Amino acid sequence: MPTLTINGQPVTAPEGATILEAARAAHIHIPTLCHHPDLSNVGACRMCVVSVEKARGLQTACTTPVFEGMTVHTDSAEAIATRRFVLEMLLTDHPNECMTCEVNGDCELQDLVYDYGVEWPQHDGARHSYAFDPDPNPFIAIDRNKCILCGRCIRACTEMQNRDVWSFASRGFATKLVAGADQPLLDAGCESCGQCVAYCPTGALFDKMSLNKGRPSQVKKVRTTCSFCGVGCNFDLHVRNGKAIRVTSARNAPVNGLALCVKGRYGYDYIHNPERLTRPLVRAKWLDPARLAQQVADGTWQVREKAGRRSQQTENGQRSTSDNAWPTDNPALTIDHFIAVDWDTALDVTATKLAQEKKRHGGRSFAFLASAKCSNEENFLFAKLTRQLMTTNSIDHCARL
Amino acid sequence: MMTTTLSLAQARAEAKQRWQNGSEADLLITVGMGTCGVAAGAAEGLAATQRELDRRGLRGHIRPVGCVGMCSYEPMIELEAPGRARINYGNAIAKHIPQIFAHYLEGKPLVKAVIVGEVVATVSEANGQHLHSLSFVEPGSEQRIAFQRKQLRIVLSNCGLIDPESLDDYLALGGYQALERALLTMTPEQVVDEVTRSGLRGRGGGGFSAGVKWGLARKTQRWPKYVICNADEGDPGAFMDRSVLEGDPHSVIEGMTIAGYAIGAQMGYVYCRAEYPLAISHLNTALQQARALGLLGKNILGSGFNFDIAVKEGAGAFVCGEETALMASIQGGRGQPWPRPPYPAVAGLWQQPSNVNNVKTYAYTPRILRMGAEWFRSLGTAGSPGTAVFALTGQVARTGLIEVPMGISLREIIDDVAGGVPQPKTFKAVQTGGPLGGCLPDPFLDTPVDFDSLRAAGAVMGSGGMIVADQGTCMVEFAKYFMQFTCDESCGKCPPCRIGSTRMLEVLERITDGHGQMEDLDTIRRLATGMQQGSLCALGQLAPSPVLSTLQHFEHEYIAHIRDHQCAAHTCKALITYEVIPELCTGCMVCARNCGADAIFGAKLETHVIDPALCERCGLCMEVCNFDAIQIISPRLAELRLTS
């Protein structure tokens, strides 16, 4: 455990730790842009430069390993001047669009420019003017004008997702972030997980579905668990005016950190879909007619649309009796209509039918299909239900289909 | 196949025999077949030589060799009949071959070809070993020709002497004796120690002690380790490494194998730019020959040491000459540097301990191990032993590849070796270290050429580019050229270099376009400091050097551009206007006929006028005018004349 001195303060760090790790552990702030604790360090952005005594020139804190007796000054005049220079250089090729930028208030570049008091550089030299959102993919919007070429997206894609979609093309001032061989994202093997967006420090990569829907200061973040599968990823729903407008992953999510899959990150449009199932639906024919009439009349249960065409046909193609009018006062109601009922009723119907059919045909007439949405515990209980209660071994999982 | 010392001794004896046989032919013919020679027509000259031999019924022994460094004489051919002097002829293109033969054999006069000099073998001796090289003397005298008088060929000793595609030639002149000595009589520590004691400093430009570097790589206890040869010579106009690889590839292979033994590596890579096809071809031939004789591969010379070398071709990025970018490129990644520490000796190629040296550094090693560390120390200066190789270009009488002892002054190189700046122009500045180096004006010409003195003077040794500028060179334009180069070659990884170099170039362009402001000089200095302090690798850190050194020594030129809109060298097109001097113009119409832009008006026998709006400032009119009736003036003066 080498001991070093940072800004006059003795700090002990594990062998092989970087100056940045040692400083952060000691609550000493060193600014960064291309560094991210989840990703490898490349020393590209030069924001974390610090002065190390006896070393030639400034060192990047994110890549320089500590050694015994090292003396570091994080805020030497040289380091601060260099950081300001780097920010100024970045701004000379950055659009002055914070007013309309999606990430205004949640931008690492903006924060650093603020911290270091860098003025907007006036110049008539070259600036990039790439087309906004040129990629036809449905999820990830690209604004290369805001890209500072930190390469975090590239490393997130390569190191976390193992997809290697992003890379740099060309060199010098013409260096440009490209997917594959400068192809559309989906052609370059992108799975639309959006990890690149999560790691982008600026507004260069953004969630396309959330463009113009609300900025960080306008939304309320609600931490929730993804409903798509049993992994149990946590993320933040951005809620504005009662509507979920964006999903962002959070580094402190215990299961997934900043990682999410395409469903978790972009599959939230079902929330406000009018077709979304919010209550159990039971076919009218499985319900007691008298109770149905009563509950519908009370408004506790509601009549939904008729079931699909498929169920209305018998195997030989003849019309089934399902078109027969239901013996109620309501002439529009047929036995194939879905009725929105309460959970108890729905579960009663299910249990009764299962018991009935088991009695008639035996347990082995059943096959049970588990869901990826279930947790391990739920799937365990489901197996118990299948094997012990229903006495069949025919259980499988949708992920294998 | 494993070669024991015994069979190597036998191979060497046979090689010596064959080397001798070469001079027993009716005529020993040596043709410079480096890229430079081939480009000048050496291949056709070689075919013509064969025809001439056949025509005369002579039994010739033709030896294609590497470059001797005298670019202006290419293609070159040497003739030697038994018992007669060996004469080197320049400008030996195919159609001059018969007259060269006639001159040598019958004493007939030369018309187009020229005699470069008489070639005499030079042998230096140390440690009971001999180092053979070539000297050119004035025919019939002992005096060396001017270009060679102050040169000392150590690392280039075999270039132009041996056939680079013949292992025999290399063996005959003592090749692989150093490897034999190292593997069979020395421990790796002793090899490191010997190289350290020789004082050999890395010839890639950094000047770090090669022995110390090897020692660091040896110390790291992780395997596998790698030996890497940096042959990505990217400086514009520099071709030192190419000449060594083309003319003497085995010395690099031998040096790398010795380095492998010293640090404990079993694998070596030569990273050579793909623009050097001949070097790569010669290197691959040499590798095959070395493997066939068991000088590479398993259990080399029965020592139990295994080593092999692969060639990795670069794709033309200057930045891949930076060692970490080079390793990234070998790994198959984008050629971008990564920060140090950790240094390659600790974590290099594939994060394994690696030793990266320049081509010349490895090529020196066998010579040092053969002739002894003390011999090498005795050459050059105490701080920088040995020799320096320069690719000399620019406005001098004799350009070419030179090898001089360290400690020689810049003035000696420029005036004596290169023959000075051709009259009537005069010397203005010399740029060393290529696009990342600095320029020095006349008062600095007595600076000794060695790593430390050049650095103290504000230039750098670099890997060996040396460009001489005369009074016809605009120093702002000069600096702009190098900054343009940096902009093109910046890898784009870090903002100070990627954006800083572009901003710097924009300022320089503004100045040469006549739109500069005095504040621009401060902007240049501020951008330079930012790039120097902030950039990740040496490319960005040193890129401002040409600008800063021209600004330091030639600030008045910058000011003249900005304040007076004048370019003294008349090369900044926006700052010059061509004008007809009415008193001298005879109206001969030669200028008007030659003008490609149709910018010159005037009837026959009437004074002509140049329209500055159409004029492209090519200067052709001035060149063709027989009456010196065209002059260059500053646009401001032209404007004043128009308004008055």
mmCIF file of N, CA and C in Angstrom, chain B residues 531-599:
data_model
loop_
_atom_site.group_PDB
_atom_site.id
_atom_site.type_symbol
_atom_site.label_atom_id
_atom_site.label_comp_id
_atom_site.label_asym_id
_atom_site.label_seq_id
_atom_site.Cartn_x
_atom_site.Cartn_y
_atom_site.Cartn_z
ATOM 1 N N MET B 531 -0.615 23.322 -26.310
ATOM 2 C CA MET B 531 -0.309 22.057 -26.985
ATOM 3 C C MET B 531 0.850 21.342 -26.317
ATOM 4 N N GLN B 532 1.877 22.117 -25.940
ATOM 5 C CA GLN B 532 3.052 21.509 -25.318
ATOM 6 C C GLN B 532 2.709 20.857 -23.990
ATOM 7 N N GLN B 533 1.902 21.580 -23.196
ATOM 8 C CA GLN B 533 1.603 21.070 -21.854
ATOM 9 C C GLN B 533 0.489 20.041 -21.863
ATOM 10 N N GLY B 534 -0.435 20.185 -22.811
ATOM 11 C CA GLY B 534 -1.648 19.376 -22.727
ATOM 12 C C GLY B 534 -1.652 18.122 -23.570
ATOM 13 N N SER B 535 -0.832 18.074 -24.627
ATOM 14 C CA SER B 535 -0.956 16.954 -25.554
ATOM 15 C C SER B 535 -0.492 15.645 -24.945
ATOM 16 N N LEU B 536 -1.079 14.574 -25.442
ATOM 17 C CA LEU B 536 -0.795 13.256 -24.894
ATOM 18 C C LEU B 536 0.591 12.769 -25.282
ATOM 19 N N CYS B 537 0.949 12.895 -26.555
ATOM 20 C CA CYS B 537 2.212 12.304 -26.988
ATOM 21 C C CYS B 537 3.136 13.365 -27.555
ATOM 22 N N ALA B 538 4.329 12.926 -27.932
ATOM 23 C CA ALA B 538 5.344 13.848 -28.418
ATOM 24 C C ALA B 538 4.899 14.574 -29.680
ATOM 25 N N LEU B 539 4.044 13.960 -30.475
ATOM 26 C CA LEU B 539 3.595 14.619 -31.701
ATOM 27 C C LEU B 539 2.941 15.963 -31.379
ATOM 28 N N GLY B 540 1.997 15.952 -30.446
ATOM 29 C CA GLY B 540 1.329 17.195 -30.096
ATOM 30 C C GLY B 540 2.204 18.112 -29.260
ATOM 31 N N GLN B 541 3.013 17.491 -28.381
ATOM 32 C CA GLN B 541 3.853 18.305 -27.494
ATOM 33 C C GLN B 541 4.931 19.054 -28.266
ATOM 34 N N LEU B 542 5.441 18.447 -29.330
ATOM 35 C CA LEU B 542 6.542 19.059 -30.068
ATOM 36 C C LEU B 542 6.088 19.763 -31.345
ATOM 37 N N ALA B 543 4.818 19.567 -31.716
ATOM 38 C CA ALA B 543 4.347 20.174 -32.967
ATOM 39 C C ALA B 543 4.548 21.689 -33.018
ATOM 40 N N PRO B 544 4.419 22.425 -31.896
ATOM 41 C CA PRO B 544 4.620 23.878 -31.998
ATOM 42 C C PRO B 544 6.084 24.286 -32.171
ATOM 43 N N SER B 545 7.025 23.343 -32.019
ATOM 44 C CA SER B 545 8.446 23.722 -32.033
ATOM 45 C C SER B 545 8.868 24.489 -33.285
ATOM 46 N N PRO B 546 8.524 24.034 -34.507
ATOM 47 C CA PRO B 546 8.948 24.815 -35.676
ATOM 48 C C PRO B 546 8.386 26.241 -35.646
ATOM 49 N N VAL B 547 7.153 26.377 -35.198
ATOM 50 C CA VAL B 547 6.543 27.709 -35.146
ATOM 51 C C VAL B 547 7.253 28.563 -34.105
ATOM 52 N N LEU B 548 7.466 27.974 -32.924
ATOM 53 C CA LEU B 548 8.099 28.747 -31.855
ATOM 54 C C LEU B 548 9.522 29.133 -32.208
ATOM 55 N N SER B 549 10.265 28.197 -32.835
ATOM 56 C CA SER B 549 11.660 28.532 -33.124
ATOM 57 C C SER B 549 11.747 29.562 -34.248
ATOM 58 N N THR B 550 10.850 29.495 -35.241
ATOM 59 C CA THR B 550 10.884 30.546 -36.269
ATOM 60 C C THR B 550 10.456 31.873 -35.648
ATOM 61 N N LEU B 551 9.520 31.806 -34.720
ATOM 62 C CA LEU B 551 9.062 33.035 -34.074
ATOM 63 C C LEU B 551 10.169 33.625 -33.202
ATOM 64 N N GLN B 552 10.952 32.742 -32.622
ATOM 65 C CA GLN B 552 12.051 33.212 -31.774
ATOM 66 C C GLN B 552 13.151 33.872 -32.612
ATOM 67 N N HIS B 553 13.525 33.228 -33.698
ATOM 68 C CA HIS B 553 14.661 33.726 -34.469
ATOM 69 C C HIS B 553 14.270 34.666 -35.614
ATOM 70 N N PHE B 554 13.028 34.573 -36.061
ATOM 71 C CA PHE B 554 12.625 35.369 -37.226
ATOM 72 C C PHE B 554 11.327 36.125 -36.963
ATOM 73 N N GLU B 555 11.190 36.647 -35.752
ATOM 74 C CA GLU B 555 9.959 37.351 -35.395
ATOM 75 C C GLU B 555 9.721 38.514 -36.362
ATOM 76 N N HIS B 556 10.835 39.140 -36.823
ATOM 77 C CA HIS B 556 10.687 40.277 -37.732
ATOM 78 C C HIS B 556 9.959 39.875 -39.013
ATOM 79 N N GLU B 557 10.111 38.628 -39.432
ATOM 80 C CA GLU B 557 9.389 38.205 -40.644
ATOM 81 C C GLU B 557 7.887 38.125 -40.380
ATOM 82 N N TYR B 558 7.548 37.606 -39.216
ATOM 83 C CA TYR B 558 6.124 37.553 -38.842
ATOM 84 C C TYR B 558 5.560 38.967 -38.828
ATOM 85 N N ILE B 559 6.319 39.868 -38.185
ATOM 86 C CA ILE B 559 5.821 41.244 -38.054
ATOM 87 C C ILE B 559 5.700 41.898 -39.427
ATOM 88 N N ALA B 560 6.689 41.621 -40.311
ATOM 89 C CA ALA B 560 6.621 42.203 -41.658
ATOM 90 C C ALA B 560 5.368 41.712 -42.390
ATOM 91 N N HIS B 561 5.034 40.456 -42.199
ATOM 92 C CA HIS B 561 3.829 39.908 -42.839
ATOM 93 C C HIS B 561 2.587 40.602 -42.316
ATOM 94 N N ILE B 562 2.554 40.774 -40.989
ATOM 95 C CA ILE B 562 1.334 41.284 -40.366
ATOM 96 C C ILE B 562 1.200 42.787 -40.578
ATOM 97 N N ARG B 563 2.275 43.524 -40.225
ATOM 98 C CA ARG B 563 2.143 44.974 -40.193
ATOM 99 C C ARG B 563 2.375 45.604 -41.564
ATOM 100 N N ASP B 564 3.392 45.080 -42.263
ATOM 101 C CA ASP B 564 3.738 45.718 -43.540
ATOM 102 C C ASP B 564 3.194 44.964 -44.742
ATOM 103 N N HIS B 565 2.541 43.840 -44.484
ATOM 104 C CA HIS B 565 2.035 43.011 -45.584
ATOM 105 C C HIS B 565 3.145 42.678 -46.563
ATOM 106 N N GLN B 566 4.285 42.350 -46.010
ATOM 107 C CA GLN B 566 5.411 42.044 -46.872
ATOM 108 C C GLN B 566 6.005 40.684 -46.550
ATOM 109 N N CYS B 567 6.270 39.951 -47.607
ATOM 110 C CA CYS B 567 6.963 38.680 -47.462
ATOM 111 C C CYS B 567 8.294 38.848 -48.161
ATOM 112 N N ALA B 568 9.357 38.947 -47.355
ATOM 113 C CA ALA B 568 10.676 39.255 -47.910
ATOM 114 C C ALA B 568 11.126 38.196 -48.905
ATOM 115 N N ALA B 569 10.707 36.955 -48.686
ATOM 116 C CA ALA B 569 11.149 35.887 -49.584
ATOM 117 C C ALA B 569 10.290 35.812 -50.848
ATOM 118 N N HIS B 570 9.243 36.615 -50.867
ATOM 119 C CA HIS B 570 8.329 36.637 -52.019
ATOM 120 C C HIS B 570 7.691 35.284 -52.295
ATOM 121 N N THR B 571 7.377 34.533 -51.247
ATOM 122 C CA THR B 571 6.736 33.244 -51.497
ATOM 123 C C THR B 571 5.266 33.225 -51.064
ATOM 124 N N CYS B 572 4.868 34.170 -50.207
ATOM 125 C CA CYS B 572 3.472 34.194 -49.785
ATOM 126 C C CYS B 572 2.659 34.928 -50.853
ATOM 127 N N LYS B 573 1.905 34.151 -51.605
ATOM 128 C CA LYS B 573 1.286 34.701 -52.814
ATOM 129 C C LYS B 573 0.338 35.857 -52.548
ATOM 130 N N ALA B 574 -0.283 35.838 -51.381
ATOM 131 C CA ALA B 574 -1.224 36.919 -51.098
ATOM 132 C C ALA B 574 -0.491 38.232 -50.839
ATOM 133 N N LEU B 575 0.812 38.155 -50.589
ATOM 134 C CA LEU B 575 1.565 39.348 -50.217
ATOM 135 C C LEU B 575 2.491 39.833 -51.333
ATOM 136 N N ILE B 576 2.288 39.322 -52.523
ATOM 137 C CA ILE B 576 3.113 39.814 -53.630
ATOM 138 C C ILE B 576 2.251 40.138 -54.843
ATOM 139 N N THR B 577 2.716 41.086 -55.625
ATOM 140 C CA THR B 577 2.067 41.420 -56.883
ATOM 141 C C THR B 577 3.163 41.531 -57.941
ATOM 142 N N TYR B 578 2.909 40.972 -59.097
ATOM 143 C CA TYR B 578 3.871 41.109 -60.191
ATOM 144 C C TYR B 578 3.533 42.367 -60.980
ATOM 145 N N GLU B 579 4.576 43.070 -61.359
ATOM 146 C CA GLU B 579 4.353 44.339 -62.025
ATOM 147 C C GLU B 579 5.371 44.504 -63.155
ATOM 148 N N VAL B 580 4.919 45.088 -64.265
ATOM 149 C CA VAL B 580 5.825 45.340 -65.387
ATOM 150 C C VAL B 580 6.489 46.698 -65.160
ATOM 151 N N ILE B 581 7.814 46.738 -65.327
ATOM 152 C CA ILE B 581 8.510 48.027 -65.216
ATOM 153 C C ILE B 581 8.458 48.681 -66.605
ATOM 154 N N PRO B 582 7.673 49.744 -66.747
ATOM 155 C CA PRO B 582 7.425 50.286 -68.089
ATOM 156 C C PRO B 582 8.717 50.678 -68.818
ATOM 157 N N GLU B 583 9.691 51.170 -68.046
ATOM 158 C CA GLU B 583 10.922 51.656 -68.700
ATOM 159 C C GLU B 583 11.684 50.518 -69.369
ATOM 160 N N LEU B 584 11.526 49.315 -68.817
ATOM 161 C CA LEU B 584 12.334 48.212 -69.340
ATOM 162 C C LEU B 584 11.575 47.350 -70.345
ATOM 163 N N CYS B 585 10.223 47.423 -70.294
ATOM 164 C CA CYS B 585 9.415 46.549 -71.143
ATOM 165 C C CYS B 585 9.565 46.962 -72.602
ATOM 166 N N THR B 586 9.842 45.961 -73.466
ATOM 167 C CA THR B 586 9.993 46.251 -74.890
ATOM 168 C C THR B 586 8.748 45.853 -75.666
ATOM 169 N N GLY B 587 7.777 45.274 -74.957
ATOM 170 C CA GLY B 587 6.573 44.834 -75.640
ATOM 171 C C GLY B 587 6.815 43.635 -76.540
ATOM 172 N N CYS B 588 7.692 42.724 -76.080
ATOM 173 C CA CYS B 588 8.019 41.574 -76.936
ATOM 174 C C CYS B 588 6.962 40.486 -76.868
ATOM 175 N N MET B 589 6.084 40.582 -75.881
ATOM 176 C CA MET B 589 4.947 39.672 -75.731
ATOM 177 C C MET B 589 5.305 38.269 -75.223
ATOM 178 N N VAL B 590 6.575 38.051 -74.886
ATOM 179 C CA VAL B 590 6.956 36.720 -74.401
ATOM 180 C C VAL B 590 6.187 36.377 -73.123
ATOM 181 N N CYS B 591 6.105 37.352 -72.226
ATOM 182 C CA CYS B 591 5.417 37.097 -70.950
ATOM 183 C C CYS B 591 3.940 36.792 -71.187
ATOM 184 N N ALA B 592 3.306 37.566 -72.061
ATOM 185 C CA ALA B 592 1.877 37.385 -72.316
ATOM 186 C C ALA B 592 1.614 36.005 -72.910
ATOM 187 N N ARG B 593 2.488 35.575 -73.797
ATOM 188 C CA ARG B 593 2.309 34.262 -74.425
ATOM 189 C C ARG B 593 2.463 33.140 -73.410
ATOM 190 N N ASN B 594 3.362 33.327 -72.454
ATOM 191 C CA ASN B 594 3.628 32.267 -71.487
ATOM 192 C C ASN B 594 2.650 32.255 -70.310
ATOM 193 N N CYS B 595 1.941 33.355 -70.133
ATOM 194 C CA CYS B 595 1.071 33.442 -68.956
ATOM 195 C C CYS B 595 -0.081 32.443 -69.062
ATOM 196 N N GLY B 596 -0.145 31.538 -68.073
ATOM 197 C CA GLY B 596 -1.185 30.513 -68.106
ATOM 198 C C GLY B 596 -2.542 31.056 -67.707
ATOM 199 N N ALA B 597 -2.564 32.186 -67.040
ATOM 200 C CA ALA B 597 -3.834 32.726 -66.550
ATOM 201 C C ALA B 597 -4.364 33.851 -67.449
ATOM 202 N N ASP B 598 -3.674 34.100 -68.553
ATOM 203 C CA ASP B 598 -4.045 35.198 -69.461
ATOM 204 C C ASP B 598 -4.225 36.507 -68.694
ATOM 205 N N ALA B 599 -3.280 36.776 -67.825
ATOM 206 C CA ALA B 599 -3.411 37.964 -66.978
ATOM 207 C C ALA B 599 -2.568 39.134 -67.478
#
